[in-house]
XYZ file of C-alpha atoms in Angstrom:
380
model
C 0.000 0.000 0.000
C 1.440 3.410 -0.857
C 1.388 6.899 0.347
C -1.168 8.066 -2.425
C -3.834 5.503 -1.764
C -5.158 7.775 1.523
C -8.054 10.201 1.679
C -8.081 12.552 4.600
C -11.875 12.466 5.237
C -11.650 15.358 9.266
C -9.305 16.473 11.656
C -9.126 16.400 15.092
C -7.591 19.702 16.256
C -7.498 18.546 20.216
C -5.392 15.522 20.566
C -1.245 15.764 19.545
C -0.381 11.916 18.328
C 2.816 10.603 18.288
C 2.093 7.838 15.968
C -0.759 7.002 14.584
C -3.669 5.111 15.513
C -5.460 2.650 13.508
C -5.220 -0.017 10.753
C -4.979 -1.110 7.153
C -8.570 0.540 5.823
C -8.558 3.809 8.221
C -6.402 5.531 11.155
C -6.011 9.021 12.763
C -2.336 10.054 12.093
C -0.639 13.411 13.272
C 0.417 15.623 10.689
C 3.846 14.170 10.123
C 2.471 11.617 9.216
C 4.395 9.834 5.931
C 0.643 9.513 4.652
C -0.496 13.319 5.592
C 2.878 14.160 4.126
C 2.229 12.828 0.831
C -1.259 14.629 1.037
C 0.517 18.160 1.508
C 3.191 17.526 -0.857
C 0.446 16.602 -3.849
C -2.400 18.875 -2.528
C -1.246 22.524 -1.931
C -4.770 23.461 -0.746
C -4.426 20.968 2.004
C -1.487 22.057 3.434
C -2.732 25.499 3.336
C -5.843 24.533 5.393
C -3.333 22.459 7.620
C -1.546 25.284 8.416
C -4.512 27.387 9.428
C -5.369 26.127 12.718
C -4.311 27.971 16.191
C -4.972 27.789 20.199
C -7.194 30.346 21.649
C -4.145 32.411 22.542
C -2.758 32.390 18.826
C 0.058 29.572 19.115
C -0.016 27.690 15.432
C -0.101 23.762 15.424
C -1.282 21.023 12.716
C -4.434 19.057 13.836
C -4.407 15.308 13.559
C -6.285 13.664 10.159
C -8.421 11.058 10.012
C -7.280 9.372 7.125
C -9.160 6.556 5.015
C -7.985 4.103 2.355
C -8.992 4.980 -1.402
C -9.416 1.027 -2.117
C -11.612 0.798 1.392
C -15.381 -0.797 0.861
C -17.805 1.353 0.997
C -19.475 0.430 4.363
C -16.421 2.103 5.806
C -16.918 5.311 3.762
C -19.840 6.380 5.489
C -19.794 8.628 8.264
C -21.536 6.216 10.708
C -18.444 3.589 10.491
C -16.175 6.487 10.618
C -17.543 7.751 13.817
C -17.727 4.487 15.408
C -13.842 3.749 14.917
C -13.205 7.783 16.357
C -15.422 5.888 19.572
C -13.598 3.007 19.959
C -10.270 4.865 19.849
C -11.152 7.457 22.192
C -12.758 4.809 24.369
C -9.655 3.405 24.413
C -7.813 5.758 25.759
C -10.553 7.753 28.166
C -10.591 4.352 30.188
C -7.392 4.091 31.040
C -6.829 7.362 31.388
C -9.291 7.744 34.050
C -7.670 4.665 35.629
C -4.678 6.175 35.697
C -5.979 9.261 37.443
C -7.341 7.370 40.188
C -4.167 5.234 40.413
C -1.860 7.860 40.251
C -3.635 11.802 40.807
C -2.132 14.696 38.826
C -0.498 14.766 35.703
C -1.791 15.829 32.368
C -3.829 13.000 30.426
C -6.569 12.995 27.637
C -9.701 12.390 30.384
C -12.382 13.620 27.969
C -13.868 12.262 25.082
C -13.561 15.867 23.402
C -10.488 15.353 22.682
C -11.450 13.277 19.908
C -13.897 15.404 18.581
C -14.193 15.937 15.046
C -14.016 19.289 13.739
C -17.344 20.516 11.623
C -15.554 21.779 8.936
C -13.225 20.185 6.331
C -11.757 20.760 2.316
C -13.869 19.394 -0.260
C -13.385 16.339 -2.003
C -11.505 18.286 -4.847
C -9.501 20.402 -2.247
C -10.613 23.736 -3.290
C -13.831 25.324 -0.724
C -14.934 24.689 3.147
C -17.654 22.725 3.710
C -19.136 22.529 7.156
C -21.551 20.183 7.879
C -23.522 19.540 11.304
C -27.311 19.454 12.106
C -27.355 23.287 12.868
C -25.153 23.636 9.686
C -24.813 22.946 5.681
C -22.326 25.746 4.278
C -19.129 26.381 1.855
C -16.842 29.074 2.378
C -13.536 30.542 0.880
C -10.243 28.810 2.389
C -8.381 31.933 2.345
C -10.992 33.274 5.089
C -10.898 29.692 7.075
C -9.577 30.521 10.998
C -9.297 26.744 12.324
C -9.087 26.538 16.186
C -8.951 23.903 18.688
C -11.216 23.565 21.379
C -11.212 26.838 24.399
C -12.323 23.810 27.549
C -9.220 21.813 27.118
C -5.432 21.677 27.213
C -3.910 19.887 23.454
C -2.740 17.213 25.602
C -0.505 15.099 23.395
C -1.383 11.144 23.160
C 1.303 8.961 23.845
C 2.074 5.265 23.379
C 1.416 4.521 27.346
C -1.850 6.176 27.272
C -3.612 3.314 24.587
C -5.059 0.373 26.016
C -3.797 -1.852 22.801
C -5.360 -5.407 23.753
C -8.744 -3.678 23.928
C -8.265 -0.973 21.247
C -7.221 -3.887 19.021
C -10.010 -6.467 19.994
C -12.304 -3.510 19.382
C -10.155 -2.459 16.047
C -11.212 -6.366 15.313
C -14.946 -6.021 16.114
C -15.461 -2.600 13.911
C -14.044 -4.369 11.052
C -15.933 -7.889 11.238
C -19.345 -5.567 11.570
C -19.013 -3.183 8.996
C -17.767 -5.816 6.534
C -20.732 -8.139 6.984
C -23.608 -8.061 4.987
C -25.715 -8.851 7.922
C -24.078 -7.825 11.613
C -24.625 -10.143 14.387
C -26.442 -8.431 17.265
C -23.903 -8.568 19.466
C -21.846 -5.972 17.452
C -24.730 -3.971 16.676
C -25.167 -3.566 20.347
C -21.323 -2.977 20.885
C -21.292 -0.384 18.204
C -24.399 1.561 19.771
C -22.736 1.024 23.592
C -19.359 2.918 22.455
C -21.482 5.658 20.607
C -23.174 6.458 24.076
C -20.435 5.752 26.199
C -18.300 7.969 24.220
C -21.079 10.599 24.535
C -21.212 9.635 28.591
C -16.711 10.746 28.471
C -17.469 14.850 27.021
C -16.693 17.072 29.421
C -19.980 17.924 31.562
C -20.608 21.099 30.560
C -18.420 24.674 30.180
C -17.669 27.061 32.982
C -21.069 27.065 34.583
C -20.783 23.038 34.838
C -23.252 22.052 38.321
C -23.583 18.469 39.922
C -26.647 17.913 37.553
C -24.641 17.944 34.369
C -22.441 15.289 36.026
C -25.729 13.531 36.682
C -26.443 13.359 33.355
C -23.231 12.376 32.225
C -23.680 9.123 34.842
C -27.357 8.422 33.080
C -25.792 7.898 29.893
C -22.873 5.871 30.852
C -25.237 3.267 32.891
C -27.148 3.406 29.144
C -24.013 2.344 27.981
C -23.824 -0.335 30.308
C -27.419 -1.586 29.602
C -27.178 -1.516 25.956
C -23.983 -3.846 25.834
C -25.654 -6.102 27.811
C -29.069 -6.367 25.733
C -29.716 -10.230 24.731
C -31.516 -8.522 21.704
C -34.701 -9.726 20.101
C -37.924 -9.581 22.865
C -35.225 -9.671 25.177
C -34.957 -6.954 27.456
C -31.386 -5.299 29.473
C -32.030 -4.679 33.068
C -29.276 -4.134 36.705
C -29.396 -7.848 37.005
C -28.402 -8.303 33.448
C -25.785 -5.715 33.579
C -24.217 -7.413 36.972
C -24.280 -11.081 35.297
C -22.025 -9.413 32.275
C -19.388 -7.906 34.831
C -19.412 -11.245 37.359
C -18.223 -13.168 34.126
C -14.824 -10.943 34.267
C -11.695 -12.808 33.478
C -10.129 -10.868 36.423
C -6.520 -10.480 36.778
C -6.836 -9.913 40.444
C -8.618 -12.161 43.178
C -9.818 -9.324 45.227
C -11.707 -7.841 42.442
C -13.756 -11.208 41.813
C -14.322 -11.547 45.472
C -18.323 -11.448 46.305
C -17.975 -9.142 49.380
C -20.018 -6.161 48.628
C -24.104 -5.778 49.164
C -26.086 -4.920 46.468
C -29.753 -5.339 46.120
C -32.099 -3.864 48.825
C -31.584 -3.522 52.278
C -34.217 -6.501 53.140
C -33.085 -8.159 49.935
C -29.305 -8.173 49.796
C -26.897 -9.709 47.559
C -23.433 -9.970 47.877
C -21.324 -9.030 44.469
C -17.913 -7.911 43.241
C -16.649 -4.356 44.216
C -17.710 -3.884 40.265
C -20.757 -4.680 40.858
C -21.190 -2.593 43.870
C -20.229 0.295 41.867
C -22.335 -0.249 39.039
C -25.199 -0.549 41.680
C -24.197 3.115 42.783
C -24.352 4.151 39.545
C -27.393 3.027 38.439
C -29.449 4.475 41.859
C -27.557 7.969 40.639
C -28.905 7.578 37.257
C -32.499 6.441 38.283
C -32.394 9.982 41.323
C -31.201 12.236 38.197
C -33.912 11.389 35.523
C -36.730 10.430 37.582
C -36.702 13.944 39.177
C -35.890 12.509 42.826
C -34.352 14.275 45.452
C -30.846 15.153 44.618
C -27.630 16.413 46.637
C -24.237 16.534 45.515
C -22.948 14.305 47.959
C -25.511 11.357 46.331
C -22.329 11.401 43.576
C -19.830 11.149 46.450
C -18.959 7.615 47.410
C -18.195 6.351 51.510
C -14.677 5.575 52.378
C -12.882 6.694 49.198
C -14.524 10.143 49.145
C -14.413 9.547 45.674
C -17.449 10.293 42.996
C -18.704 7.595 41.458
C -18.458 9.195 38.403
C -14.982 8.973 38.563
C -15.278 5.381 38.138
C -17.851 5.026 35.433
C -15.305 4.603 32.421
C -13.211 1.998 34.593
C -16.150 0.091 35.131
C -16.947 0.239 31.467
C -14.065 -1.419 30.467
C -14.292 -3.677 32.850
C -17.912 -4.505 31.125
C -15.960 -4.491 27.863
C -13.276 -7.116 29.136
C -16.279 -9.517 29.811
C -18.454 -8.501 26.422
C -15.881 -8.936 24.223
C -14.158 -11.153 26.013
C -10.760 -9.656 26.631
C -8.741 -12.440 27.816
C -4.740 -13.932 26.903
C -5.911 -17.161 25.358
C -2.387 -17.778 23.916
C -1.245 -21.953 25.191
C 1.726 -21.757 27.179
C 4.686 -23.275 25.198
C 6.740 -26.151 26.966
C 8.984 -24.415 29.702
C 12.294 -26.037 28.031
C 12.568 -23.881 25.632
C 13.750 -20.790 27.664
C 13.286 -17.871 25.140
C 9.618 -18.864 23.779
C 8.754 -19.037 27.039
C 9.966 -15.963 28.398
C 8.685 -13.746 25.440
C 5.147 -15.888 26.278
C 5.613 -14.638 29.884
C 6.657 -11.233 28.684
C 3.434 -10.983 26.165
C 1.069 -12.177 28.495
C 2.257 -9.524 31.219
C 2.107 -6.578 28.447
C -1.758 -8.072 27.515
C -2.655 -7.742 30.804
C -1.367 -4.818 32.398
C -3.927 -2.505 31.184
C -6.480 -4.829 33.065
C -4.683 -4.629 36.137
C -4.294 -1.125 36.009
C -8.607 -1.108 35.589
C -8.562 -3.377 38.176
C -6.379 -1.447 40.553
C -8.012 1.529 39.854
C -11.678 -0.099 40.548
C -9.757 -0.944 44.341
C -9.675 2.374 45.277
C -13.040 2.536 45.763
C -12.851 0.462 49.028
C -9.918 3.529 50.211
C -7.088 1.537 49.402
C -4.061 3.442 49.321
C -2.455 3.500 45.512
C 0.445 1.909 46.457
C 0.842 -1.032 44.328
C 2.145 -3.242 47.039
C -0.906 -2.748 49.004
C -3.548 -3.083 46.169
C -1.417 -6.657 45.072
C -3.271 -9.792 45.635
């Protein structure tokens, strides 16, 4: 596959790659990019419109592209398929960030779906006008007047390698490309498909500067529909709490204390005892019901006992902890025979890169119970 065989089809002006993201059919690249590259090089226009994007405060940069093969079917080419690979990427990444900031607090990390937004306007096909297109908006406009800019609620935090959580990015990479390639999709991508479209809805920020506790409540509704929808049987069938529990108890957990059934859920003259997963998803879901059925609502509802902690915090953990079960994310690779040293050790070493990522959801899920983040103390 060559250079020329790419179509940049949006930019994302909020998230700095390193490398690129993606696969053989489509990817988000940064603009150094030996595919972008080509694109400049052979489309003037292009670079020009590359080159027109700046921070609030004036400082220049190059957005990252969404690029698309030439020679890809045309299932991929529409804008539905598109958007579902931008979720599954910046699901990707929003889980473990968020992990990461309840593992280890502070630092800058990409903690917001926005930063894989998608910016309304683009070149046209021929590389000469504007075109923005939204539901508020169907326009063309003169290049030479375009003013790109990236978004004024968040920092350009750049992506690195350590910030992708590649077994599930990849298993979900896997997924996009089995349903959009089949002439009739099983349900159970369907229903993954519509899960990362709310759940990546369920990871924008909550609102602007005037952001209140019921914005985060919202927020919460949609990621428990997030939950519910990946765990609809389809058909008559129906997704319910129960149903959503049963899909995180099947976890392939990396660590015992997370499978443990210590925690109450149910009612108070009904009680159940679950995983700490569960437990959370149980907080979750009485947020969600307080918020939209109009209930009684404080801010400490969101604020969880022992951990001080909102449980909002720990909604996209939790998701990919429903992920790891839905899909199911789990090293299936047979052990070779222990006598030959090397095969064995790069077996040990690939199973321990495969699964760090869930330990690190894992870890972060332990906090909850006030664990301190030392990783000695949250071992098994």
């Amino acid at each position: 596959m060559t250079d020329t065989e790419w179509t940049p089809i949006f930019v994302l002006p909020n998230i700095p790659l390193e490398a690129q993201i993606g696969c053989d059919i489509a990817a988000i690249a940064p603009a150094d990019d030996p595919r972008v590259v080509t694109l400049k090089q052979e489309h003037p226009s292009f670079e020009d419109f590359m080159n027109r994007f700046s921070d609030n405060f004036g400082d220049s940069f190059e957005p990252s592209v969404l690029i698309l093969n030439s020679e890809a079917p045309p299932a991929f080419r529409d804008v539905t398929a598109l958007a579902s690979f931008r979720d599954l990427i910046a699901l990707s990444i929003v889980t473990h960030s968020r992990a990461m900031a309840l593992r280890h607090p502070g630092g800058n990390r990409p903690l917001y779906g926005d930063a894989f937004a998608i910016y309304p306007w683009m070149l046209d096909r021929d590389y000469e006008d504007m075109i923005g297109n939204t539901p508020a908006i169907l326009g063309i406009h003169h290049l030479s007047r375009f003013r790109g800019q990236s978004s004024p609620s968040l920092f350009r935090t750049s992506l690195r390698e350590i910030d992708v959580d590649r077994p599930l990015l990849e298993k979900l990479m896997e997924r996009w490309r089995l349903h959009y390639s089949a002439s009739t999709s099983a349900w159970e991508d369907i229903a993954l498909m519509r899960s990362l479209n709310m759940a990546y809805h369920a990871s924008l920020l909550p609102s602007g500067t005037e952001t209140r506790f019921y914005d985060v409540g919202r927020l919460v509704s949609l990621w428990v529909s997030a939950f519910e929808i990946l765990a609809h049987p389809g058909g008559s069938g129906h997704a319910n709490r129960d149903k959503v529990f049963e899909m995180i108890e099947s976890t392939p957990w990396a660590k015992e204390k997370c499978g443990q059934l210590s925690f109450d859920t149910g009612s108070k003259k009904l009680p159940f005892k679950r995983s700490l997963a569960s437990w959370l998803y149980q907080k979750l879901y009485d947020c969600r019901n307080d918020f939209l059925h109009g209930n009684p609502v404080e801010r400490n509802d969101l604020i969880l006992p022992v951990s001080n902690r909102t449980v909002f915090e720990y909604a996209a953990p939790l998701y990919r902890i429903a992920l790891t079960a839905f899909l199911p994310l789990a090293y299936d690779v047979p052990a070779p025979h222990q006598d030959d040293a090397s095969e064995f050790a790069a077996y040990v070493t690939d199973r321990i890169k495969f699964l760090r990522p869930q330990r690190l959801i894992e870890e972060a899920i332990l906090t909850a119970t006030g664990a301190n983040t030392d990783r000695d103390t949250l071992s098994s």
